Amino acid sequence: MMRILRLIPALFILFSSGFANAGAGKALTIADVFTLDSGETGETVTYYVSRPDGYSASHAEYPVIFVLDGDFNLSHLVGSHEVLVRTGYMPPAIIVGIVSEDRTYHFAPTASEQYPNAGGAEKFTRFLKRELIPALSQRYRTNGHKTLIGHSFGGLFASYSLVNHPELFDSYIIVAPALWWDEEVMLGQLQRTNPESFINKRLFFGIGEDDGYGMKQEMRRFIEAMPAVQGLRIEQSQFTNEGHMSAPLLTTYFGLKHIFSDMMLSEEIGKNFTANAFLQHEKQMRETYGAEAKQSAETYVYLALELMEQERYADAAVVFERNAQAYNTFANSWYWLGQAYEKDGRLTDALSSYEKAVELASQGRGTLATFNDSVKRVRQAITKNAEP
């Protein structure tokens, strides 16, 4: 506990110096609005695109998260994304909110006696596959990793996509799905699907505790019918004191954490640290989710400072180097890296890092006096070592 308490002031300085004055005087806009004339549905489809922070300044490619009923679900998804990226639970992603003017037609897989004009799910799938996804790939830097989120009828469509077009999306967040549709037609389709279609899929199902009993049982039966195949990761949750219309926020939040759970450093890497294992994890994470994928700053800092306490300065420098790469506008990132270099006897590297900290602190992003003292101390040490 005392160790954690000693770190809290340092982390507070890191965060406050990094976020001060960010975006001052600018309007906050969470998405751009587009329309697409669809030959598949015969309609003009409206969709929103929210780009991650730093998109314009980077050359990275990004995963894409598609959310149905985007006019209702985009804003809370963007908020969850911001929190989870900042805390290292998911990579920066492009978010696409799709507006549907006829949910029953677009999202239902079949017509029924009660809804004879439904059954357009296959046409809507073709719209996604042949029109929207290619249009996004042309306009934005996407890396091919795709997630689909759907609620209620949208959850029914997500289930249809999973069963009938599993190649289209890598992962699914399915919220209170209307699996009662047409006497649970999707359950029957699932039971007839080749189990190998679900290899390496990541699925999260969520529903509110106060949702209907039938909805919960239908979702349970669907999940239980999923085959046990290699790499399939399924998680489900029932949220206390939440109903049908309030469940999407929590389901989306925890669903994203589940889907991208391999972002986080494993307990094994933390307990039995080796630089090779750490760097291999970081490399794999960026190859899968894009060059901007990273742990939270506190994850890197806690780990590196623990290594400093163990006097493993070279290992601490490896972690601090990654932290400085990922959070290069934080003066403390470079200051801590300088400390690791200095302790490891790499004085020239330490001086460069301290000078970078001074540069950023001069822009109002750190404690300038402390950093100047470090520069002076290391310069004197380098001069002394150079004396005959």
PDB file of N, CA and C in Angstrom, residues 188-235:
ATOM      1  N   GLY A 188     -32.294 -21.882 -34.499  1.00  0.00           N
ATOM      2  CA  GLY A 188     -32.274 -22.992 -35.448  1.00  0.00           C
ATOM      3  C   GLY A 188     -31.166 -22.849 -36.470  1.00  0.00           C
ATOM      4  N   GLN A 189     -30.953 -21.631 -36.970  1.00  0.00           N
ATOM      5  CA  GLN A 189     -29.876 -21.409 -37.938  1.00  0.00           C
ATOM      6  C   GLN A 189     -28.508 -21.658 -37.298  1.00  0.00           C
ATOM      7  N   LEU A 190     -28.347 -21.227 -36.062  1.00  0.00           N
ATOM      8  CA  LEU A 190     -27.087 -21.453 -35.355  1.00  0.00           C
ATOM      9  C   LEU A 190     -26.785 -22.943 -35.227  1.00  0.00           C
ATOM     10  N   GLN A 191     -27.792 -23.713 -34.893  1.00  0.00           N
ATOM     11  CA  GLN A 191     -27.594 -25.149 -34.683  1.00  0.00           C
ATOM     12  C   GLN A 191     -27.221 -25.874 -35.969  1.00  0.00           C
ATOM     13  N   ARG A 192     -27.490 -25.260 -37.119  1.00  0.00           N
ATOM     14  CA  ARG A 192     -27.161 -25.887 -38.400  1.00  0.00           C
ATOM     15  C   ARG A 192     -25.878 -25.325 -39.024  1.00  0.00           C
ATOM     16  N   THR A 193     -25.208 -24.421 -38.321  1.00  0.00           N
ATOM     17  CA  THR A 193     -24.018 -23.766 -38.863  1.00  0.00           C
ATOM     18  C   THR A 193     -22.761 -24.572 -38.564  1.00  0.00           C
ATOM     19  N   ASN A 194     -21.825 -24.561 -39.485  1.00  0.00           N
ATOM     20  CA  ASN A 194     -20.550 -25.240 -39.293  1.00  0.00           C
ATOM     21  C   ASN A 194     -19.824 -24.623 -38.097  1.00  0.00           C
ATOM     22  N   PRO A 195     -19.528 -25.410 -37.065  1.00  0.00           N
ATOM     23  CA  PRO A 195     -18.872 -24.845 -35.869  1.00  0.00           C
ATOM     24  C   PRO A 195     -17.561 -24.129 -36.166  1.00  0.00           C
ATOM     25  N   GLU A 196     -16.845 -24.561 -37.198  1.00  0.00           N
ATOM     26  CA  GLU A 196     -15.560 -23.936 -37.504  1.00  0.00           C
ATOM     27  C   GLU A 196     -15.705 -22.479 -37.930  1.00  0.00           C
ATOM     28  N   SER A 197     -16.927 -22.067 -38.257  1.00  0.00           N
ATOM     29  CA  SER A 197     -17.156 -20.668 -38.616  1.00  0.00           C
ATOM     30  C   SER A 197     -16.860 -19.713 -37.468  1.00  0.00           C
ATOM     31  N   PHE A 198     -16.871 -20.243 -36.230  1.00  0.00           N
ATOM     32  CA  PHE A 198     -16.747 -19.388 -35.057  1.00  0.00           C
ATOM     33  C   PHE A 198     -15.359 -19.428 -34.429  1.00  0.00           C
ATOM     34  N   ILE A 199     -14.412 -20.069 -35.101  1.00  0.00           N
ATOM     35  CA  ILE A 199     -13.048 -20.112 -34.572  1.00  0.00           C
ATOM     36  C   ILE A 199     -12.498 -18.688 -34.436  1.00  0.00           C
ATOM     37  N   ASN A 200     -11.948 -18.416 -33.256  1.00  0.00           N
ATOM     38  CA  ASN A 200     -11.281 -17.138 -32.941  1.00  0.00           C
ATOM     39  C   ASN A 200     -12.227 -15.939 -32.874  1.00  0.00           C
ATOM     40  N   LYS A 201     -13.536 -16.164 -32.875  1.00  0.00           N
ATOM     41  CA  LYS A 201     -14.463 -15.048 -32.702  1.00  0.00           C
ATOM     42  C   LYS A 201     -14.486 -14.602 -31.238  1.00  0.00           C
ATOM     43  N   ARG A 202     -14.805 -13.336 -31.039  1.00  0.00           N
ATOM     44  CA  ARG A 202     -14.952 -12.790 -29.684  1.00  0.00           C
ATOM     45  C   ARG A 202     -16.346 -12.201 -29.557  1.00  0.00           C
ATOM     46  N   LEU A 203     -17.090 -12.707 -28.595  1.00  0.00           N
ATOM     47  CA  LEU A 203     -18.495 -12.344 -28.462  1.00  0.00           C
ATOM     48  C   LEU A 203     -18.776 -11.880 -27.043  1.00  0.00           C
ATOM     49  N   PHE A 204     -19.577 -10.822 -26.941  1.00  0.00           N
ATOM     50  CA  PHE A 204     -20.050 -10.370 -25.630  1.00  0.00           C
ATOM     51  C   PHE A 204     -21.547 -10.135 -25.722  1.00  0.00           C
ATOM     52  N   PHE A 205     -22.294 -10.800 -24.839  1.00  0.00           N
ATOM     53  CA  PHE A 205     -23.742 -10.644 -24.762  1.00  0.00           C
ATOM     54  C   PHE A 205     -24.085  -9.955 -23.443  1.00  0.00           C
ATOM     55  N   GLY A 206     -24.972  -8.962 -23.508  1.00  0.00           N
ATOM     56  CA  GLY A 206     -25.401  -8.280 -22.296  1.00  0.00           C
ATOM     57  C   GLY A 206     -26.881  -8.003 -22.321  1.00  0.00           C
ATOM     58  N   ILE A 207     -27.473  -7.963 -21.128  1.00  0.00           N
ATOM     59  CA  ILE A 207     -28.899  -7.695 -21.010  1.00  0.00           C
ATOM     60  C   ILE A 207     -29.162  -7.117 -19.626  1.00  0.00           C
ATOM     61  N   GLY A 208     -30.208  -6.315 -19.507  1.00  0.00           N
ATOM     62  CA  GLY A 208     -30.558  -5.743 -18.223  1.00  0.00           C
ATOM     63  C   GLY A 208     -31.329  -6.726 -17.354  1.00  0.00           C
ATOM     64  N   GLU A 209     -31.091  -6.645 -16.069  1.00  0.00           N
ATOM     65  CA  GLU A 209     -31.800  -7.509 -15.115  1.00  0.00           C
ATOM     66  C   GLU A 209     -33.306  -7.327 -15.218  1.00  0.00           C
ATOM     67  N   ASP A 210     -33.743  -6.118 -15.532  1.00  0.00           N
ATOM     68  CA  ASP A 210     -35.171  -5.825 -15.578  1.00  0.00           C
ATOM     69  C   ASP A 210     -35.784  -6.050 -16.949  1.00  0.00           C
ATOM     70  N   ASP A 211     -35.011  -6.604 -17.890  1.00  0.00           N
ATOM     71  CA  ASP A 211     -35.570  -6.949 -19.190  1.00  0.00           C
ATOM     72  C   ASP A 211     -36.498  -8.149 -19.019  1.00  0.00           C
ATOM     73  N   GLY A 212     -37.258  -8.446 -20.063  1.00  0.00           N
ATOM     74  CA  GLY A 212     -38.239  -9.519 -19.963  1.00  0.00           C
ATOM     75  C   GLY A 212     -37.611 -10.881 -19.720  1.00  0.00           C
ATOM     76  N   TYR A 213     -38.327 -11.732 -19.004  1.00  0.00           N
ATOM     77  CA  TYR A 213     -37.822 -13.073 -18.702  1.00  0.00           C
ATOM     78  C   TYR A 213     -37.566 -13.838 -19.994  1.00  0.00           C
ATOM     79  N   GLY A 214     -38.497 -13.720 -20.946  1.00  0.00           N
ATOM     80  CA  GLY A 214     -38.333 -14.425 -22.206  1.00  0.00           C
ATOM     81  C   GLY A 214     -37.090 -13.989 -22.946  1.00  0.00           C
ATOM     82  N   MET A 215     -36.805 -12.678 -22.965  1.00  0.00           N
ATOM     83  CA  MET A 215     -35.613 -12.164 -23.651  1.00  0.00           C
ATOM     84  C   MET A 215     -34.356 -12.788 -23.060  1.00  0.00           C
ATOM     85  N   LYS A 216     -34.318 -12.874 -21.727  1.00  0.00           N
ATOM     86  CA  LYS A 216     -33.129 -13.431 -21.073  1.00  0.00           C
ATOM     87  C   LYS A 216     -32.974 -14.914 -21.380  1.00  0.00           C
ATOM     88  N   GLN A 217     -34.085 -15.640 -21.399  1.00  0.00           N
ATOM     89  CA  GLN A 217     -34.008 -17.073 -21.665  1.00  0.00           C
ATOM     90  C   GLN A 217     -33.640 -17.354 -23.120  1.00  0.00           C
ATOM     91  N   GLU A 218     -34.157 -16.556 -24.027  1.00  0.00           N
ATOM     92  CA  GLU A 218     -33.835 -16.747 -25.440  1.00  0.00           C
ATOM     93  C   GLU A 218     -32.357 -16.475 -25.695  1.00  0.00           C
ATOM     94  N   MET A 219     -31.832 -15.444 -25.041  1.00  0.00           N
ATOM     95  CA  MET A 219     -30.412 -15.165 -25.180  1.00  0.00           C
ATOM     96  C   MET A 219     -29.580 -16.292 -24.579  1.00  0.00           C
ATOM     97  N   ARG A 220     -30.006 -16.796 -23.426  1.00  0.00           N
ATOM     98  CA  ARG A 220     -29.282 -17.901 -22.790  1.00  0.00           C
ATOM     99  C   ARG A 220     -29.248 -19.126 -23.695  1.00  0.00           C
ATOM    100  N   ARG A 221     -30.375 -19.474 -24.306  1.00  0.00           N
ATOM    101  CA  ARG A 221     -30.409 -20.650 -25.175  1.00  0.00           C
ATOM    102  C   ARG A 221     -29.485 -20.479 -26.384  1.00  0.00           C
ATOM    103  N   PHE A 222     -29.455 -19.266 -26.922  1.00  0.00           N
ATOM    104  CA  PHE A 222     -28.590 -19.002 -28.071  1.00  0.00           C
ATOM    105  C   PHE A 222     -27.125 -19.169 -27.672  1.00  0.00           C
ATOM    106  N   ILE A 223     -26.745 -18.615 -26.540  1.00  0.00           N
ATOM    107  CA  ILE A 223     -25.348 -18.711 -26.089  1.00  0.00           C
ATOM    108  C   ILE A 223     -24.971 -20.159 -25.810  1.00  0.00           C
ATOM    109  N   GLU A 224     -25.864 -20.895 -25.175  1.00  0.00           N
ATOM    110  CA  GLU A 224     -25.569 -22.302 -24.856  1.00  0.00           C
ATOM    111  C   GLU A 224     -25.421 -23.154 -26.109  1.00  0.00           C
ATOM    112  N   ALA A 225     -26.026 -22.718 -27.211  1.00  0.00           N
ATOM    113  CA  ALA A 225     -25.923 -23.471 -28.467  1.00  0.00           C
ATOM    114  C   ALA A 225     -24.642 -23.176 -29.225  1.00  0.00           C
ATOM    115  N   MET A 226     -23.891 -22.165 -28.796  1.00  0.00           N
ATOM    116  CA  MET A 226     -22.628 -21.863 -29.467  1.00  0.00           C
ATOM    117  C   MET A 226     -21.664 -23.028 -29.262  1.00  0.00           C
ATOM    118  N   PRO A 227     -20.957 -23.437 -30.306  1.00  0.00           N
ATOM    119  CA  PRO A 227     -20.056 -24.588 -30.173  1.00  0.00           C
ATOM    120  C   PRO A 227     -18.775 -24.216 -29.428  1.00  0.00           C
ATOM    121  N   ALA A 228     -18.138 -25.205 -28.843  1.00  0.00           N
ATOM    122  CA  ALA A 228     -16.850 -25.003 -28.190  1.00  0.00           C
ATOM    123  C   ALA A 228     -15.762 -25.261 -29.219  1.00  0.00           C
ATOM    124  N   VAL A 229     -15.227 -24.187 -29.795  1.00  0.00           N
ATOM    125  CA  VAL A 229     -14.202 -24.313 -30.833  1.00  0.00           C
ATOM    126  C   VAL A 229     -12.989 -23.470 -30.445  1.00  0.00           C
ATOM    127  N   GLN A 230     -11.906 -23.741 -31.111  1.00  0.00           N
ATOM    128  CA  GLN A 230     -10.638 -23.081 -30.810  1.00  0.00           C
ATOM    129  C   GLN A 230     -10.740 -21.568 -30.934  1.00  0.00           C
ATOM    130  N   GLY A 231     -10.301 -20.883 -29.893  1.00  0.00           N
ATOM    131  CA  GLY A 231     -10.196 -19.432 -29.943  1.00  0.00           C
ATOM    132  C   GLY A 231     -11.484 -18.661 -29.754  1.00  0.00           C
ATOM    133  N   LEU A 232     -12.624 -19.359 -29.659  1.00  0.00           N
ATOM    134  CA  LEU A 232     -13.892 -18.661 -29.444  1.00  0.00           C
ATOM    135  C   LEU A 232     -13.958 -18.198 -28.000  1.00  0.00           C
ATOM    136  N   ARG A 233     -14.125 -16.905 -27.822  1.00  0.00           N
ATOM    137  CA  ARG A 233     -14.196 -16.334 -26.472  1.00  0.00           C
ATOM    138  C   ARG A 233     -15.548 -15.658 -26.296  1.00  0.00           C
ATOM    139  N   ILE A 234     -16.360 -16.216 -25.424  1.00  0.00           N
ATOM    140  CA  ILE A 234     -17.704 -15.694 -25.172  1.00  0.00           C
ATOM    141  C   ILE A 234     -17.803 -15.240 -23.723  1.00  0.00           C
ATOM    142  N   GLU A 235     -18.383 -14.084 -23.536  1.00  0.00           N
ATOM    143  CA  GLU A 235     -18.695 -13.617 -22.185  1.00  0.00           C
ATOM    144  C   GLU A 235     -20.101 -13.039 -22.207  1.00  0.00           C
TER     145      GLU A 235
END
